[in-house]
Amino acid sequence: MTSSSFNQSKASPANLPLRDIPGDYGLPFFGPIKDRYDYFYNQGEDEFFRTRIAKYKSTVFRTNMPPGPFISSNSKVVAVLDSKSFPILFDTSKVEKKDLLDGTYMPSTAFFGGYRVCAFLDPSEPTHHALKSFFLSFLASSHKKFIPYLRTSLSDLFLNLETEITDEKTADFNTNSDNMAFDFVFRLLTGVHPSETKLKSKGSGYTDTWLALQLAPLGTLGLKYLPNFIDDIIHTFPLPFFIAKPGYKKLYKAVYESATSLLDEAESSGIKRAEACHNLVFLAGFNAFGGMKVLFPSLIKWIGTAGESLHQRLAEEIRTVVKEEGDVTFSALERMPLMKSAVYEALRIQPPVPYQYASAKEDLVVESHDGAFEIKKGEIIFGFQPLATKDPEVFSNPEEFIADRFIGDGEKLLKYVYWSNGRETENPTADNKQCPAKDLVVLCSRIMLVEFFLRYDTFTVEIGKVALGASVKITSFTKAT
């Protein structure tokens, strides 16, 4: 399989047939609502896309995306759902990312102190370059803190999980992981543990409320006995910021008072102190904590359900290398091919952020595996990442978690792992929209597995579903022998 490419002109270099984009948007007002009901209630997310791929015999088609009326004024998108068409969403020379983080609507800037924070900016906007450079500089300067800070947080996590299992026979991984992730991110950002601030132990709860109000239009409440038409109210009107305001003010104040040197640095680079602080709250609360809230349970879900045979292989590799290196170090982590592959496979099979949006800056041609499609200037392009990263044209047995998929020659497939708003083989810069903490996310996932299998030979899990991904309960640990 060769590297994906997308056309920069109206001609198809691979001589693929130029096709009209199939699909339609239905009647005004009613079409978006019908698609919304199919997406959330009648079919569900995966089936919504798969039935349309089958109907149109195309992985590129027109549809409406939620939330629709009355939250978004325009629900119309061109969906690109395979590994070849999807990368158009990364090419900011051809597409614009302005105010499209959450798709066809944008939450009120009241959630961000009145600012359009970096995630909603297009790279062509001058403020984007300044803010992203600030983030990348901070991450580079914090490099030596990553491993010791996270290992300390993980020690607390595992102790809490073991205590819960002893007391209650099962342990809620999600809640404990959320608390651990918030503590780690806040300490990394400020140098202070949140328990030393007025947040105490409530930081993750405040952040959850703030996130939920922004993202509610993109999900359902998931309450079994709640009628659909009542649940659908959260897709009809924007939820107000005032519910989250008291908690957000405490988060902002804690960062403002604790991250003084970082905010000094921002001011010296020309960024207003308040703007920098609201951006740091977003970086910590939405980008980092929000991502870890989804990713860590997903990682443990896939590793846990893979079974004891994989656990034994991971434990042997991890313990052997750590013993030889003398500690958990960056060089040790690079010497664990199975562990590294397992992390990439978790990111591939269930990307922590499933959606990507952009608008076409000009008329352009996008290629799928079997056709070329002209997208007009101004049209919104939508990608559902889990389908692109489970493209059967690229990955064998794409729905199966294969822990060693990316070992040896399998490393060549990493360019098709798109979880970070870019290819895994590419790097974030101040001029692109790839996640600035891409490498930190991978590192944290690796350390999570390393610390797990330094402590335990195997473990069992019980899997459920929550609004943002998987619900994981640890049902047993077998401590390392």
Tab-separated table of C-alpha atoms in Angstrom:
chain	number	residue	atom	x	y	z
A	1	MET	CA	0.000	0.000	0.000
A	2	THR	CA	1.461	3.346	-0.967
A	3	SER	CA	1.173	6.554	0.981
A	4	SER	CA	-2.171	8.318	0.802
A	5	SER	CA	-2.312	11.359	-1.425
A	6	PHE	CA	-4.895	13.958	-2.265
A	7	ASN	CA	-5.126	15.997	-5.397
A	8	GLN	CA	-4.270	19.657	-5.481
A	9	SER	CA	-6.074	20.418	-8.744
A	10	LYS	CA	-9.247	19.490	-10.586
A	11	ALA	CA	-7.559	16.615	-12.420
A	12	SER	CA	-7.056	13.158	-10.979
A	13	PRO	CA	-3.393	12.116	-11.372
A	14	ALA	CA	-4.291	8.479	-10.782
A	15	ASN	CA	-6.869	8.687	-13.622
A	16	LEU	CA	-9.675	7.816	-11.248
A	17	PRO	CA	-13.147	8.599	-12.555
A	18	LEU	CA	-14.451	12.007	-11.484
A	19	ARG	CA	-17.771	11.249	-9.796
A	20	ASP	CA	-20.565	13.390	-8.494
A	21	ILE	CA	-20.611	13.237	-4.700
A	22	PRO	CA	-23.523	10.945	-3.819
A	23	GLY	CA	-26.014	11.594	-1.027
A	24	ASP	CA	-28.302	14.481	-0.174
A	25	TYR	CA	-29.304	16.679	2.737
A	26	GLY	CA	-33.050	16.104	2.662
A	27	LEU	CA	-35.644	18.792	3.193
A	28	PRO	CA	-34.559	22.032	4.863
A	29	PHE	CA	-34.885	21.875	8.643
A	30	PHE	CA	-36.384	18.351	8.603
A	31	GLY	CA	-33.466	16.657	6.804
A	32	PRO	CA	-30.910	17.521	9.513
A	33	ILE	CA	-33.320	16.406	12.242
A	34	LYS	CA	-33.973	13.071	10.488
A	35	ASP	CA	-30.227	12.461	10.124
A	36	ARG	CA	-29.740	13.449	13.766
A	37	TYR	CA	-32.285	10.869	14.918
A	38	ASP	CA	-30.668	8.207	12.727
A	39	TYR	CA	-27.233	9.120	14.088
A	40	PHE	CA	-28.131	9.090	17.778
A	41	TYR	CA	-31.162	6.822	18.150
A	42	ASN	CA	-32.279	4.810	15.105
A	43	GLN	CA	-28.900	3.516	13.917
A	44	GLY	CA	-26.079	4.739	16.111
A	45	GLU	CA	-22.792	6.242	15.075
A	46	ASP	CA	-21.040	3.389	13.251
A	47	GLU	CA	-24.178	2.076	11.554
A	48	PHE	CA	-25.104	5.588	10.421
A	49	PHE	CA	-21.922	5.779	8.339
A	50	ARG	CA	-21.713	2.149	7.252
A	51	THR	CA	-25.274	2.044	5.877
A	52	ARG	CA	-24.602	5.137	3.802
A	53	ILE	CA	-21.290	3.766	2.506
A	54	ALA	CA	-23.190	0.652	1.375
A	55	LYS	CA	-26.107	2.656	-0.057
A	56	TYR	CA	-23.945	5.032	-2.087
A	57	LYS	CA	-21.150	2.522	-2.789
A	58	SER	CA	-18.763	5.278	-1.792
A	59	THR	CA	-16.739	6.351	1.226
A	60	VAL	CA	-17.272	9.968	0.161
A	61	PHE	CA	-20.844	11.261	0.332
A	62	ARG	CA	-23.092	14.113	1.434
A	63	THR	CA	-24.967	14.037	4.723
A	64	ASN	CA	-25.987	16.186	7.679
A	65	MET	CA	-24.032	16.021	10.911
A	66	PRO	CA	-25.454	16.760	14.378
A	67	PRO	CA	-26.484	18.817	16.180
A	68	GLY	CA	-28.538	20.586	13.500
A	69	PRO	CA	-31.406	22.968	14.303
A	70	PHE	CA	-31.356	25.099	16.347
A	71	ILE	CA	-27.735	24.924	17.479
A	72	SER	CA	-25.985	24.945	14.114
A	73	SER	CA	-27.092	27.051	11.177
A	74	ASN	CA	-25.638	24.678	8.576
A	75	SER	CA	-25.448	20.907	9.105
A	76	LYS	CA	-24.368	20.030	5.557
A	77	VAL	CA	-21.048	18.192	5.187
A	78	VAL	CA	-19.118	16.110	2.689
A	79	ALA	CA	-18.018	13.016	4.602
A	80	VAL	CA	-14.589	11.469	3.803
A	81	LEU	CA	-14.375	8.067	5.452
A	82	ASP	CA	-11.373	6.149	4.136
A	83	SER	CA	-7.627	6.414	4.673
A	84	LYS	CA	-6.991	7.974	1.265
A	85	SER	CA	-9.540	10.800	1.336
A	86	PHE	CA	-9.238	11.588	5.056
A	87	PRO	CA	-5.841	13.434	4.970
A	88	ILE	CA	-7.373	16.371	3.064
A	89	LEU	CA	-8.448	17.470	6.552
A	90	PHE	CA	-4.795	18.000	7.515
A	91	ASP	CA	-3.796	20.126	4.504
A	92	THR	CA	-4.257	23.668	5.786
A	93	SER	CA	-3.064	25.068	2.458
A	94	LYS	CA	-6.346	23.758	0.990
A	95	VAL	CA	-8.741	23.727	3.953
A	96	GLU	CA	-9.557	26.107	6.787
A	97	LYS	CA	-10.046	25.083	10.432
A	98	LYS	CA	-11.560	28.304	11.777
A	99	ASP	CA	-14.177	27.675	14.507
A	100	LEU	CA	-14.623	24.033	13.445
A	101	LEU	CA	-13.188	22.124	16.403
A	102	ASP	CA	-16.607	20.825	17.463
A	103	GLY	CA	-17.994	20.575	13.951
A	104	THR	CA	-20.988	22.404	12.570
A	105	TYR	CA	-21.369	24.586	15.671
A	106	MET	CA	-19.125	26.393	18.135
A	107	PRO	CA	-19.800	26.784	21.870
A	108	SER	CA	-20.072	30.304	23.256
A	109	THR	CA	-16.717	31.949	23.896
A	110	ALA	CA	-18.009	32.497	27.449
A	111	PHE	CA	-16.650	28.977	28.069
A	112	PHE	CA	-13.163	30.340	27.279
A	113	GLY	CA	-13.186	33.713	29.016
A	114	GLY	CA	-14.493	35.487	25.918
A	115	TYR	CA	-11.534	34.412	23.756
A	116	ARG	CA	-11.371	32.209	20.680
A	117	VAL	CA	-8.722	29.864	22.065
A	118	CYS	CA	-6.035	28.290	19.897
A	119	ALA	CA	-8.004	25.137	19.062
A	120	PHE	CA	-10.625	27.227	17.242
A	121	LEU	CA	-8.089	29.279	15.271
A	122	ASP	CA	-6.914	28.571	11.744
A	123	PRO	CA	-3.116	28.554	11.274
A	124	SER	CA	-3.495	31.552	8.939
A	125	GLU	CA	-4.527	33.683	11.950
A	126	PRO	CA	-1.487	35.369	13.587
A	127	THR	CA	-2.629	34.549	17.123
A	128	HIS	CA	-2.548	30.828	16.289
A	129	HIS	CA	1.186	30.895	15.595
A	130	ALA	CA	1.927	32.764	18.814
A	131	LEU	CA	-0.192	30.508	21.023
A	132	LYS	CA	0.912	27.217	19.463
A	133	SER	CA	4.572	28.272	19.657
A	134	PHE	CA	3.982	29.038	23.341
A	135	PHE	CA	2.495	25.557	23.900
A	136	LEU	CA	5.298	23.787	22.044
A	137	SER	CA	7.937	25.758	23.959
A	138	PHE	CA	6.315	24.831	27.267
A	139	LEU	CA	6.175	21.133	26.351
A	140	ALA	CA	9.812	21.130	25.238
A	141	SER	CA	10.962	22.803	28.454
A	142	SER	CA	8.955	20.322	30.578
A	143	HIS	CA	10.480	17.252	28.936
A	144	LYS	CA	12.380	16.036	32.007
A	145	LYS	CA	9.280	16.221	34.217
A	146	PHE	CA	7.092	13.901	32.134
A	147	ILE	CA	8.267	10.529	33.428
A	148	PRO	CA	8.760	11.289	37.149
A	149	TYR	CA	5.513	13.280	37.457
A	150	LEU	CA	3.436	10.624	35.706
A	151	ARG	CA	5.014	7.728	37.595
A	152	THR	CA	4.136	9.432	40.876
A	153	SER	CA	0.544	9.953	39.725
A	154	LEU	CA	0.281	6.358	38.499
A	155	SER	CA	1.520	5.009	41.839
A	156	ASP	CA	-1.391	6.780	43.502
A	157	LEU	CA	-3.779	5.461	40.848
A	158	PHE	CA	-2.814	1.819	41.334
A	159	LEU	CA	-2.914	2.110	45.108
A	160	ASN	CA	-6.458	3.506	44.899
A	161	LEU	CA	-7.537	0.758	42.484
A	162	GLU	CA	-6.145	-1.975	44.735
A	163	THR	CA	-7.908	-0.486	47.756
A	164	GLU	CA	-11.230	-0.388	45.891
A	165	ILE	CA	-10.887	-4.006	44.780
A	166	THR	CA	-10.138	-5.083	48.333
A	167	ASP	CA	-13.123	-3.155	49.713
A	168	GLU	CA	-15.672	-3.519	46.918
A	169	LYS	CA	-14.445	-6.440	44.722
A	170	THR	CA	-14.258	-4.153	41.650
A	171	ALA	CA	-12.544	-0.833	40.975
A	172	ASP	CA	-13.861	2.023	38.811
A	173	PHE	CA	-10.935	2.705	36.500
A	174	ASN	CA	-12.512	5.735	34.810
A	175	THR	CA	-13.058	7.818	37.944
A	176	ASN	CA	-9.649	7.007	39.392
A	177	SER	CA	-7.950	7.570	36.041
A	178	ASP	CA	-9.686	10.939	35.622
A	179	ASN	CA	-8.447	12.116	39.015
A	180	MET	CA	-4.946	10.904	38.235
A	181	ALA	CA	-4.922	12.576	34.805
A	182	PHE	CA	-6.099	15.915	36.172
A	183	ASP	CA	-3.518	15.884	38.967
A	184	PHE	CA	-0.722	15.041	36.517
A	185	VAL	CA	-1.698	17.679	33.947
A	186	PHE	CA	-2.195	20.425	36.551
A	187	ARG	CA	1.116	19.672	38.224
A	188	LEU	CA	2.917	19.587	34.876
A	189	LEU	CA	1.409	22.944	33.939
A	190	THR	CA	1.940	24.740	37.236
A	191	GLY	CA	4.484	22.761	39.258
A	192	VAL	CA	1.874	22.557	42.032
A	193	HIS	CA	-0.348	19.645	43.028
A	194	PRO	CA	-4.025	20.706	42.822
A	195	SER	CA	-4.534	19.599	46.433
A	196	GLU	CA	-2.263	22.516	47.405
A	197	THR	CA	-4.684	24.983	45.777
A	198	LYS	CA	-8.303	25.847	46.496
A	199	LEU	CA	-9.304	23.190	43.966
A	200	LYS	CA	-8.411	20.458	46.474
A	201	SER	CA	-9.828	17.231	44.994
A	202	LYS	CA	-12.564	18.868	42.893
A	203	GLY	CA	-10.598	19.872	39.794
A	204	SER	CA	-11.600	16.919	37.630
A	205	GLY	CA	-15.259	17.376	38.591
A	206	TYR	CA	-15.247	21.057	37.640
A	207	THR	CA	-13.588	20.181	34.345
A	208	ASP	CA	-16.099	17.397	33.649
A	209	THR	CA	-19.007	19.835	33.989
A	210	TRP	CA	-17.288	22.397	31.772
A	211	LEU	CA	-16.586	19.749	29.102
A	212	ALA	CA	-20.054	18.214	29.272
A	213	LEU	CA	-21.848	21.495	28.609
A	214	GLN	CA	-19.703	22.198	25.540
A	215	LEU	CA	-19.898	18.692	24.084
A	216	ALA	CA	-23.484	17.724	24.989
A	217	PRO	CA	-24.778	18.454	21.449
A	218	LEU	CA	-22.397	15.793	20.097
A	219	GLY	CA	-23.637	12.905	22.251
A	220	THR	CA	-26.583	11.482	24.132
A	221	LEU	CA	-27.285	11.174	27.820
A	222	GLY	CA	-27.315	7.379	27.391
A	223	LEU	CA	-30.130	6.851	29.904
A	224	LYS	CA	-31.905	3.612	29.031
A	225	TYR	CA	-35.432	4.615	29.989
A	226	LEU	CA	-35.313	8.238	28.829
A	227	PRO	CA	-37.487	8.794	25.712
A	228	ASN	CA	-35.528	9.916	22.669
A	229	PHE	CA	-37.498	13.119	22.197
A	230	ILE	CA	-36.544	14.210	25.736
A	231	ASP	CA	-32.890	13.258	25.310
A	232	ASP	CA	-32.914	15.172	22.026
A	233	ILE	CA	-33.449	18.463	23.856
A	234	ILE	CA	-29.672	18.644	24.419
A	235	HIS	CA	-29.288	18.754	20.608
A	236	THR	CA	-31.817	21.535	20.181
A	237	PHE	CA	-30.497	24.441	22.237
A	238	PRO	CA	-26.962	25.385	23.348
A	239	LEU	CA	-26.421	24.603	27.014
A	240	PRO	CA	-25.572	27.724	29.030
A	241	PHE	CA	-22.150	28.474	30.472
A	242	PHE	CA	-23.503	29.775	33.793
A	243	ILE	CA	-23.885	26.183	35.064
A	244	ALA	CA	-20.127	25.642	34.747
A	245	LYS	CA	-19.119	29.218	35.575
A	246	PRO	CA	-18.354	28.802	39.315
A	247	GLY	CA	-16.135	25.784	38.688
A	248	TYR	CA	-14.464	27.339	35.673
A	249	LYS	CA	-13.613	30.483	37.653
A	250	LYS	CA	-11.896	28.279	40.247
A	251	LEU	CA	-9.946	26.425	37.561
A	252	TYR	CA	-8.883	29.704	35.967
A	253	LYS	CA	-7.856	31.245	39.275
A	254	ALA	CA	-5.859	28.152	40.277
A	255	VAL	CA	-3.912	28.232	37.024
A	256	TYR	CA	-3.501	32.025	37.140
A	257	GLU	CA	-2.069	31.927	40.658
A	258	SER	CA	0.066	28.789	40.213
A	259	ALA	CA	1.486	29.062	36.679
A	260	THR	CA	3.051	32.502	37.219
A	261	SER	CA	6.366	31.790	35.497
A	262	LEU	CA	4.612	30.271	32.498
A	263	LEU	CA	2.277	33.256	32.226
A	264	ASP	CA	5.274	35.596	32.548
A	265	GLU	CA	6.785	33.803	29.572
A	266	ALA	CA	3.572	34.225	27.588
A	267	GLU	CA	3.472	37.972	28.327
A	268	SER	CA	7.098	38.359	27.303
A	269	SER	CA	6.225	36.803	23.939
A	270	GLY	CA	3.396	39.299	23.384
A	271	ILE	CA	0.371	37.285	24.550
A	272	LYS	CA	-2.022	38.950	26.995
A	273	ARG	CA	-1.800	37.325	30.417
A	274	ALA	CA	-5.538	36.633	30.674
A	275	GLU	CA	-5.674	35.223	27.129
A	276	ALA	CA	-2.704	32.978	27.852
A	277	CYS	CA	-4.325	31.721	31.049
A	278	HIS	CA	-7.652	30.893	29.376
A	279	ASN	CA	-5.698	29.064	26.666
A	280	LEU	CA	-3.771	27.110	29.306
A	281	VAL	CA	-7.030	26.113	31.006
A	282	PHE	CA	-8.301	24.891	27.624
A	283	LEU	CA	-5.037	23.081	26.870
A	284	ALA	CA	-5.110	21.377	30.260
A	285	GLY	CA	-8.847	20.786	30.548
A	286	PHE	CA	-9.982	20.048	27.008
A	287	ASN	CA	-6.925	18.944	25.037
A	288	ALA	CA	-4.992	17.054	27.738
A	289	PHE	CA	-7.452	15.988	30.448
A	290	GLY	CA	-10.320	15.543	27.959
A	291	GLY	CA	-8.141	13.347	25.744
A	292	MET	CA	-6.795	11.266	28.619
A	293	LYS	CA	-10.344	10.851	29.942
A	294	VAL	CA	-11.124	8.900	26.764
A	295	LEU	CA	-7.736	7.381	25.937
A	296	PHE	CA	-6.653	5.780	29.214
A	297	PRO	CA	-9.860	3.720	29.711
A	298	SER	CA	-9.741	2.757	26.028
A	299	LEU	CA	-6.121	1.590	26.350
A	300	ILE	CA	-6.868	-0.516	29.437
A	301	LYS	CA	-10.034	-1.867	27.814
A	302	TRP	CA	-8.167	-3.209	24.776
A	303	ILE	CA	-5.181	-4.526	26.724
A	304	GLY	CA	-7.436	-6.035	29.381
A	305	THR	CA	-9.732	-7.830	26.944
A	306	ALA	CA	-6.757	-9.103	24.892
A	307	GLY	CA	-6.102	-11.588	27.682
A	308	GLU	CA	-3.368	-13.181	29.731
A	309	SER	CA	-1.176	-14.302	26.838
A	310	LEU	CA	-0.563	-10.701	25.749
A	311	HIS	CA	-0.124	-9.664	29.376
A	312	GLN	CA	2.647	-12.227	29.812
A	313	ARG	CA	4.450	-11.034	26.684
A	314	LEU	CA	4.201	-7.387	27.734
A	315	ALA	CA	5.338	-8.112	31.284
A	316	GLU	CA	8.367	-10.067	30.067
A	317	GLU	CA	9.419	-7.371	27.597
A	318	ILE	CA	8.891	-4.481	30.015
A	319	ARG	CA	10.588	-6.069	33.018
A	320	THR	CA	13.556	-7.310	30.996
A	321	VAL	CA	14.273	-3.889	29.501
A	322	VAL	CA	13.739	-1.965	32.756
A	323	LYS	CA	16.092	-4.350	34.546
A	324	GLU	CA	18.749	-3.869	31.865
A	325	GLU	CA	18.328	-0.068	31.806
A	326	GLY	CA	18.096	0.203	35.579
A	327	ASP	CA	14.967	2.383	35.506
A	328	VAL	CA	12.045	3.598	33.404
A	329	THR	CA	13.771	5.995	31.008
A	330	PHE	CA	13.149	7.380	27.540
A	331	SER	CA	15.720	4.995	26.109
A	332	ALA	CA	14.086	2.056	27.910
A	333	LEU	CA	10.690	2.921	26.447
A	334	GLU	CA	12.171	2.942	22.942
A	335	ARG	CA	13.437	-0.625	23.450
A	336	MET	CA	9.948	-2.108	23.959
A	337	PRO	CA	8.540	-2.817	20.464
A	338	LEU	CA	5.512	-4.816	21.631
A	339	MET	CA	4.507	-2.207	24.184
A	340	LYS	CA	4.940	0.603	21.643
A	341	SER	CA	2.923	-1.277	19.027
A	342	ALA	CA	0.126	-2.019	21.505
A	343	VAL	CA	-0.223	1.711	22.263
A	344	TYR	CA	-0.357	2.609	18.564
A	345	GLU	CA	-2.931	-0.125	18.001
A	346	ALA	CA	-5.147	1.301	20.758
A	347	LEU	CA	-4.868	4.743	19.142
A	348	ARG	CA	-5.694	3.239	15.734
A	349	ILE	CA	-8.690	1.129	16.660
A	350	GLN	CA	-10.346	3.760	18.884
A	351	PRO	CA	-8.930	7.255	18.318
A	352	PRO	CA	-9.611	9.452	21.360
A	353	VAL	CA	-11.043	12.223	19.167
A	354	PRO	CA	-13.229	10.599	16.498
A	355	TYR	CA	-14.199	13.668	14.426
A	356	GLN	CA	-12.374	16.134	12.188
A	357	TYR	CA	-13.827	19.101	10.314
A	358	ALA	CA	-12.547	21.682	7.837
A	359	SER	CA	-13.931	23.958	5.130
A	360	ALA	CA	-12.591	24.036	1.582
A	361	LYS	CA	-10.581	27.201	0.842
A	362	GLU	CA	-11.034	26.627	-2.902
A	363	ASP	CA	-12.548	24.156	-5.326
A	364	LEU	CA	-10.554	20.942	-4.936
A	365	VAL	CA	-10.588	17.277	-5.861
A	366	VAL	CA	-10.446	14.588	-3.181
A	367	GLU	CA	-9.668	10.969	-4.030
A	368	SER	CA	-10.962	7.855	-2.340
A	369	HIS	CA	-9.664	4.418	-3.295
A	370	ASP	CA	-12.004	4.168	-6.264
A	371	GLY	CA	-13.114	7.638	-7.254
A	372	ALA	CA	-12.351	11.343	-7.387
A	373	PHE	CA	-14.792	13.975	-6.137
A	374	GLU	CA	-14.897	17.737	-6.594
A	375	ILE	CA	-15.606	19.694	-3.415
A	376	LYS	CA	-16.596	23.322	-3.869
A	377	LYS	CA	-15.063	26.278	-2.043
A	378	GLY	CA	-16.761	26.840	1.317
A	379	GLU	CA	-18.175	23.317	1.690
A	380	ILE	CA	-17.608	21.674	5.061
A	381	ILE	CA	-15.576	18.459	4.978
A	382	PHE	CA	-16.102	15.931	7.762
A	383	GLY	CA	-14.037	12.887	8.677
A	384	PHE	CA	-14.958	10.095	11.081
A	385	GLN	CA	-11.525	8.976	12.202
A	386	PRO	CA	-12.358	5.420	13.410
A	387	LEU	CA	-13.414	4.425	9.888
A	388	ALA	CA	-10.324	5.957	8.276
A	389	THR	CA	-8.036	4.134	10.721
A	390	LYS	CA	-9.912	0.864	10.204
A	391	ASP	CA	-9.769	1.023	6.423
A	392	PRO	CA	-9.645	-2.579	5.105
A	393	GLU	CA	-7.680	-1.362	2.080
A	394	VAL	CA	-4.799	-0.601	4.478
A	395	PHE	CA	-5.218	-2.779	7.576
A	396	SER	CA	-5.860	-6.512	7.610
A	397	ASN	CA	-8.506	-7.553	10.145
A	398	PRO	CA	-9.112	-3.859	10.864
A	399	GLU	CA	-11.783	-4.425	13.544
A	400	GLU	CA	-9.461	-6.679	15.556
A	401	PHE	CA	-7.049	-5.422	18.202
A	402	ILE	CA	-3.667	-6.853	17.139
A	403	ALA	CA	-1.073	-5.740	19.667
A	404	ASP	CA	1.980	-6.447	17.495
A	405	ARG	CA	0.519	-4.909	14.309
A	406	PHE	CA	3.176	-2.161	14.172
A	407	ILE	CA	6.307	-4.269	14.801
A	408	GLY	CA	8.940	-4.713	12.079
A	409	ASP	CA	7.528	-4.015	8.619
A	410	GLY	CA	4.288	-3.080	10.355
A	411	GLU	CA	5.903	0.233	11.306
A	412	LYS	CA	5.259	1.354	7.726
A	413	LEU	CA	1.545	1.444	8.552
A	414	LEU	CA	2.009	4.162	11.186
A	415	LYS	CA	1.471	6.821	8.509
A	416	TYR	CA	-2.170	5.681	8.424
A	417	VAL	CA	-2.706	6.203	12.167
A	418	TYR	CA	-4.462	9.586	12.250
A	419	TRP	CA	-5.524	10.065	15.875
A	420	SER	CA	-3.721	13.416	16.452
A	421	ASN	CA	-5.222	15.511	13.616
A	422	GLY	CA	-2.248	14.445	11.547
A	423	ARG	CA	-0.269	11.341	10.673
A	424	GLU	CA	1.552	9.536	13.468
A	425	THR	CA	4.707	9.904	11.345
A	426	GLU	CA	4.409	13.717	11.280
A	427	ASN	CA	5.051	16.302	13.992
A	428	PRO	CA	3.089	19.270	15.338
A	429	THR	CA	4.341	22.720	14.388
A	430	ALA	CA	3.136	26.259	15.023
A	431	ASP	CA	1.763	26.288	11.466
A	432	ASN	CA	-0.347	23.121	11.482
A	433	LYS	CA	-3.292	21.836	13.522
A	434	GLN	CA	-1.705	18.638	14.800
A	435	CYS	CA	-2.092	18.156	18.545
A	436	PRO	CA	0.800	19.994	20.257
A	437	ALA	CA	0.963	17.270	22.937
A	438	LYS	CA	0.949	14.395	20.423
A	439	ASP	CA	4.233	12.919	21.645
A	440	LEU	CA	3.288	13.461	25.300
A	441	VAL	CA	0.054	11.497	24.800
A	442	VAL	CA	1.970	8.577	23.308
A	443	LEU	CA	4.546	8.774	26.100
A	444	CYS	CA	1.875	8.792	28.826
A	445	SER	CA	0.184	5.754	27.276
A	446	ARG	CA	3.485	3.895	27.150
A	447	ILE	CA	4.303	4.699	30.774
A	448	MET	CA	0.783	3.604	31.780
A	449	LEU	CA	1.456	0.132	30.339
A	450	VAL	CA	4.977	-0.045	31.715
A	451	GLU	CA	3.865	0.802	35.239
A	452	PHE	CA	0.945	-1.605	34.941
A	453	PHE	CA	3.107	-4.592	34.054
A	454	LEU	CA	5.887	-3.763	36.466
A	455	ARG	CA	3.235	-4.232	39.179
A	456	TYR	CA	0.924	-6.921	37.798
A	457	ASP	CA	1.225	-10.156	35.852
A	458	THR	CA	-2.323	-9.960	34.551
A	459	PHE	CA	-5.684	-8.362	35.262
A	460	THR	CA	-9.325	-8.703	34.256
A	461	VAL	CA	-11.828	-6.056	33.280
A	462	GLU	CA	-15.536	-5.506	32.882
A	463	ILE	CA	-16.387	-3.227	29.948
A	464	GLY	CA	-19.336	-0.889	29.504
A	465	LYS	CA	-20.046	2.349	27.670
A	466	VAL	CA	-20.185	5.972	28.766
A	467	ALA	CA	-20.797	9.187	26.840
A	468	LEU	CA	-17.099	9.648	26.067
A	469	GLY	CA	-15.927	6.142	25.222
A	470	ALA	CA	-15.527	3.021	27.337
A	471	SER	CA	-16.412	2.346	30.943
A	472	VAL	CA	-13.817	0.073	32.551
A	473	LYS	CA	-14.013	-1.700	35.875
A	474	ILE	CA	-10.999	-3.681	37.098
A	475	THR	CA	-12.295	-6.963	38.500
A	476	SER	CA	-8.977	-8.537	39.514
A	477	PHE	CA	-5.222	-7.966	39.675
A	478	THR	CA	-2.563	-10.652	39.841
A	479	LYS	CA	0.481	-8.985	41.377
A	480	ALA	CA	3.872	-9.420	39.759
A	481	THR	CA	5.738	-12.548	40.771
